[in-house]
Amino acid sequence: KIRSLAHDHPKVALAVSLHAPSQALRQQLLPGSAARWPLETVLEAVTYHQETVGRVPMFAYTLLPGVNDSEEHAKELVELLQRTPGSPRSFINLVPYNATSAGEEAGFVVPSQKQLRDFRSLLRSLGFRATVRWSTTEGRVLGAACGQLTAREHATSRQQEPAESPNPSGDAALLTWRMYRASAAELLQLIAQNASELNSIHVSAAFVTLARSNKKGPGQAYTGSEAFQLLLHRTQELPDLSAQSC
């Protein structure tokens, strides 16, 4: 797909989820992806894309303290990505890990700002462009940051827990969780009961749930409902509705 992207959509920027500087570590962190797309195969396709479109890609690297954040990891990463002497240096986007139940079971911990800055400094000292994508931490306090909603949905489906009746009296994080798990009808009920209290994370969760419900069958009739109009109105009212929330 990376190779075809270079020809079919040459103006589209390429971003590659890497997260490990070696195939061995990548197999531990992403066993399914690493087995299907070995690191060497991915990088060969990335090099082809770069040479074809004339732009360097961006590599996303989720930082996991004690797992992939050592000085040796930084050196391995630079060596891996600097494949051709004299070629343009790749751009590395460090992504802070956000806590999930699956991550806790694996022993992952959330990196501190110092750990993120230190690893960024290591990469820069080795001649690579690197930044920290701080925006992916938005919504942590509500359990709705990057990766948390999907991880929570998978965890609850594995446990086969019976769905609880929506209860608008819960705190903000619980309301986010219930909105994300709800059916379209249940979600509209939650919106109607909590319209004035919805924040940008709630709005984001609501639209995700409605979009997911709409994929299951045509003709969803929620757009004409009073609750949906309340959701639109609340969306317009929120001053902090960021692009990420949208």
Coordinates of C-alpha atoms in Angstrom, one line a residue:
K1 CA 0.0 0.0 0.0
I2 CA 2.9 2.4 0.7
R3 CA 4.3 1.8 -2.8
S4 CA 0.9 2.3 -4.4
L5 CA 0.4 5.5 -2.4
A6 CA 3.5 7.0 -3.9
H7 CA 2.0 6.6 -7.4
D8 CA -1.8 7.0 -6.7
H9 CA -1.5 9.9 -4.3
P10 CA 2.0 11.5 -4.4
K11 CA 0.9 14.6 -2.6
V12 CA -0.3 12.8 0.5
A13 CA 2.2 12.8 3.3
L14 CA 3.3 9.4 4.7
A15 CA 3.2 8.6 8.4
V16 CA 4.5 5.3 9.6
S17 CA 3.7 3.8 13.1
L18 CA 7.0 2.4 14.1
H19 CA 7.3 2.3 18.0
A20 CA 10.4 0.1 18.0
P21 CA 13.9 0.3 16.5
S22 CA 14.2 -3.5 15.9
Q23 CA 12.1 -6.3 14.6
A24 CA 12.5 -8.2 17.8
L25 CA 11.1 -5.4 20.0
R26 CA 8.4 -4.7 17.5
Q27 CA 7.3 -8.3 17.6
Q28 CA 6.8 -7.9 21.4
L29 CA 4.9 -4.6 21.1
L30 CA 2.9 -5.3 17.9
P31 CA 3.0 -9.0 17.3
G32 CA 0.3 -9.1 14.6
S33 CA 1.6 -6.2 12.6
A34 CA 5.2 -7.2 13.0
A35 CA 4.5 -10.7 11.7
R36 CA 2.4 -9.5 8.7
W37 CA 4.7 -6.6 7.8
P38 CA 8.3 -7.2 8.9
L39 CA 10.3 -4.1 9.7
E40 CA 12.7 -4.6 6.8
T41 CA 9.8 -4.9 4.3
V42 CA 8.1 -1.8 5.7
L43 CA 11.3 0.3 5.5
E44 CA 12.0 -0.9 1.9
A45 CA 8.6 0.4 0.9
V46 CA 9.1 3.6 2.8
T47 CA 12.4 4.2 1.0
Y48 CA 10.7 3.6 -2.3
H49 CA 8.0 6.1 -1.4
Q50 CA 10.6 8.7 -0.3
E51 CA 12.6 8.3 -3.5
T52 CA 9.4 8.4 -5.7
V53 CA 7.7 11.5 -4.2
G54 CA 10.9 13.3 -3.0
R55 CA 9.7 13.8 0.6
V56 CA 10.9 12.2 3.9
P57 CA 8.2 10.4 5.9
M58 CA 7.2 10.9 9.5
F59 CA 7.6 8.1 11.9
A60 CA 5.4 7.8 15.0
Y61 CA 7.1 6.3 18.1
T62 CA 5.1 5.7 21.2
L63 CA 7.4 6.2 24.2
L64 CA 7.3 3.4 26.8
P65 CA 9.6 4.0 29.8
G66 CA 11.9 1.0 30.4
V67 CA 10.8 -0.6 27.1
N68 CA 11.9 1.5 24.2
D69 CA 13.4 4.8 25.6
S70 CA 17.0 4.0 26.4
E71 CA 20.0 5.7 24.8
E72 CA 20.7 2.5 23.0
H73 CA 17.2 2.5 21.6
A74 CA 17.7 6.0 20.3
K75 CA 21.0 5.0 18.6
E76 CA 19.3 1.9 17.1
L77 CA 16.4 4.0 15.8
V78 CA 18.7 6.6 14.2
E79 CA 20.8 3.8 12.6
L80 CA 17.7 2.1 11.3
L81 CA 16.2 5.2 9.7
Q82 CA 19.5 6.6 8.3
R83 CA 19.6 3.9 5.7
T84 CA 21.4 5.8 2.9
P85 CA 24.4 8.1 3.8
G86 CA 23.7 11.7 2.8
S87 CA 19.9 11.1 2.4
P88 CA 17.5 13.5 4.1
R89 CA 16.9 12.8 7.8
S90 CA 13.5 11.4 8.7
F91 CA 11.1 13.1 11.1
I92 CA 10.3 11.3 14.3
N93 CA 7.1 12.2 16.2
L94 CA 7.3 11.0 19.8
V95 CA 3.8 10.0 21.1
P96 CA 3.3 9.8 24.9
Y97 CA 1.7 6.5 26.0
N98 CA -1.7 7.0 27.6
A99 CA -2.6 4.5 30.3
T100 CA -5.0 1.6 29.4
S101 CA -5.9 -1.6 31.3
A102 CA -4.1 -3.7 28.6
G103 CA -1.0 -1.6 29.0
E104 CA -1.1 -2.0 32.8
E105 CA -1.2 -5.7 32.4
A106 CA 1.9 -5.5 30.2
G107 CA 3.6 -3.3 32.7
F108 CA 3.6 -0.2 30.6
V109 CA 3.8 3.2 32.5
V110 CA 3.0 6.7 31.3
P111 CA 6.2 8.7 30.5
S112 CA 6.9 11.9 32.3
Q113 CA 7.5 15.1 30.4
K114 CA 11.2 14.8 31.4
Q115 CA 11.5 11.3 29.9
L116 CA 9.9 12.5 26.7
R117 CA 12.1 15.6 26.4
D118 CA 15.2 13.5 27.3
F119 CA 14.6 11.0 24.5
R120 CA 13.8 13.9 22.1
S121 CA 17.1 15.5 23.0
L122 CA 18.9 12.2 22.4
L123 CA 17.5 12.0 18.9
R124 CA 18.3 15.6 18.1
S125 CA 21.8 15.2 19.4
L126 CA 22.2 12.3 16.9
G127 CA 21.1 14.6 14.1
F128 CA 17.5 13.7 13.7
R129 CA 14.4 16.0 13.7
A130 CA 12.2 15.0 16.6
T131 CA 9.2 16.4 18.4
V132 CA 6.7 15.4 21.1
R133 CA 3.1 15.2 20.1
W134 CA 1.7 16.6 23.3
S135 CA -1.8 16.9 21.9
T136 CA -2.3 13.1 22.2
T137 CA -2.5 13.5 26.0
E138 CA -5.7 15.6 25.8
G139 CA -8.6 13.9 27.5
R140 CA -6.5 11.8 29.9
V141 CA -8.3 13.1 32.9
L142 CA -11.6 11.8 31.3
G143 CA -10.1 8.5 30.1
A144 CA -10.6 9.6 26.5
A145 CA -7.1 10.4 25.3
C146 CA -5.5 8.8 22.2
G147 CA -5.9 5.1 22.4
Q148 CA -7.9 4.9 25.6
L149 CA -11.4 4.7 24.2
T150 CA -10.7 1.8 21.8
A151 CA -8.6 -0.1 24.4
R152 CA -11.5 0.3 26.9
E153 CA -14.0 -1.0 24.4
H154 CA -12.0 -4.1 23.6
A155 CA -11.4 -4.7 27.3
T156 CA -15.1 -4.6 28.2
S157 CA -16.1 -6.7 25.3
R158 CA -13.6 -9.4 26.3
Q159 CA -15.0 -9.4 29.8
Q160 CA -18.5 -9.9 28.5
E161 CA -19.9 -7.6 31.2
P162 CA -23.6 -6.8 31.0
A163 CA -24.2 -3.3 29.9
E164 CA -25.3 -1.0 32.7
S165 CA -28.3 1.3 32.4
P166 CA -27.2 4.8 31.4
N167 CA -26.9 7.0 34.6
P168 CA -26.3 10.7 34.0
S169 CA -25.4 11.2 37.6
G170 CA -21.9 9.7 37.1
D171 CA -18.8 11.8 36.8
A172 CA -17.4 13.1 33.5
A173 CA -15.1 10.1 32.8
L174 CA -18.0 7.6 33.5
L175 CA -20.3 9.6 31.2
T176 CA -17.6 9.5 28.4
W177 CA -17.3 5.7 28.8
R178 CA -21.1 5.2 28.7
M179 CA -21.5 7.4 25.7
Y180 CA -18.9 5.4 23.8
R181 CA -20.5 2.1 24.7
A182 CA -24.1 3.2 24.1
S183 CA -26.3 2.3 21.2
A184 CA -27.6 5.3 19.2
A185 CA -30.9 5.3 21.1
E186 CA -29.1 5.2 24.5
L187 CA -26.7 7.9 23.4
L188 CA -29.5 10.2 22.5
Q189 CA -31.1 9.7 25.9
L190 CA -27.7 10.6 27.5
I191 CA -27.4 13.7 25.4
A192 CA -30.9 14.8 26.3
Q193 CA -30.2 14.3 30.0
N194 CA -26.8 15.9 30.1
A195 CA -26.8 18.5 27.3
S196 CA -25.7 21.5 29.3
E197 CA -22.9 19.5 31.0
L198 CA -21.3 18.0 27.8
N199 CA -17.6 18.9 27.3
S200 CA -15.5 18.5 24.1
I201 CA -14.6 15.0 24.9
H202 CA -18.2 14.0 25.4
V203 CA -19.1 15.6 22.1
S204 CA -16.2 13.7 20.4
A205 CA -17.4 10.4 21.9
A206 CA -21.0 11.1 20.8
F207 CA -20.1 11.6 17.2
V208 CA -17.9 8.5 17.2
T209 CA -20.7 6.4 18.6
L210 CA -23.2 7.8 16.1
A211 CA -20.8 7.2 13.2
R212 CA -20.3 3.7 14.4
S213 CA -24.0 3.1 14.7
N214 CA -24.6 4.4 11.2
K215 CA -22.2 1.9 9.7
K216 CA -24.3 -1.0 11.0
G217 CA -27.2 -0.2 8.8
P218 CA -28.7 2.6 6.6
G219 CA -31.5 4.9 7.6
Q220 CA -30.6 5.9 11.1
A221 CA -33.2 8.4 12.1
Y222 CA -31.4 10.3 14.8
T223 CA -30.4 13.4 12.9
G224 CA -33.9 14.8 13.1
S225 CA -34.3 14.2 16.9
E226 CA -34.3 16.9 19.5
A227 CA -31.3 15.3 21.2
F228 CA -29.2 15.4 18.1
Q229 CA -30.0 19.1 17.7
L230 CA -29.0 19.6 21.3
L231 CA -25.7 18.0 20.5
L232 CA -25.1 20.3 17.6
H233 CA -26.0 23.3 19.6
R234 CA -23.7 22.2 22.4
T235 CA -20.9 21.7 19.9
Q236 CA -21.3 25.3 18.8
E237 CA -21.2 26.6 22.4
L238 CA -17.9 24.9 23.4
P239 CA -15.0 27.3 23.1
D240 CA -12.4 24.6 23.6
L241 CA -13.5 22.1 20.9
S242 CA -10.1 21.3 19.4
A243 CA -9.3 19.7 16.0
Q244 CA -8.4 16.5 17.9
S245 CA -11.8 16.4 19.5
C246 CA -13.5 16.9 16.1

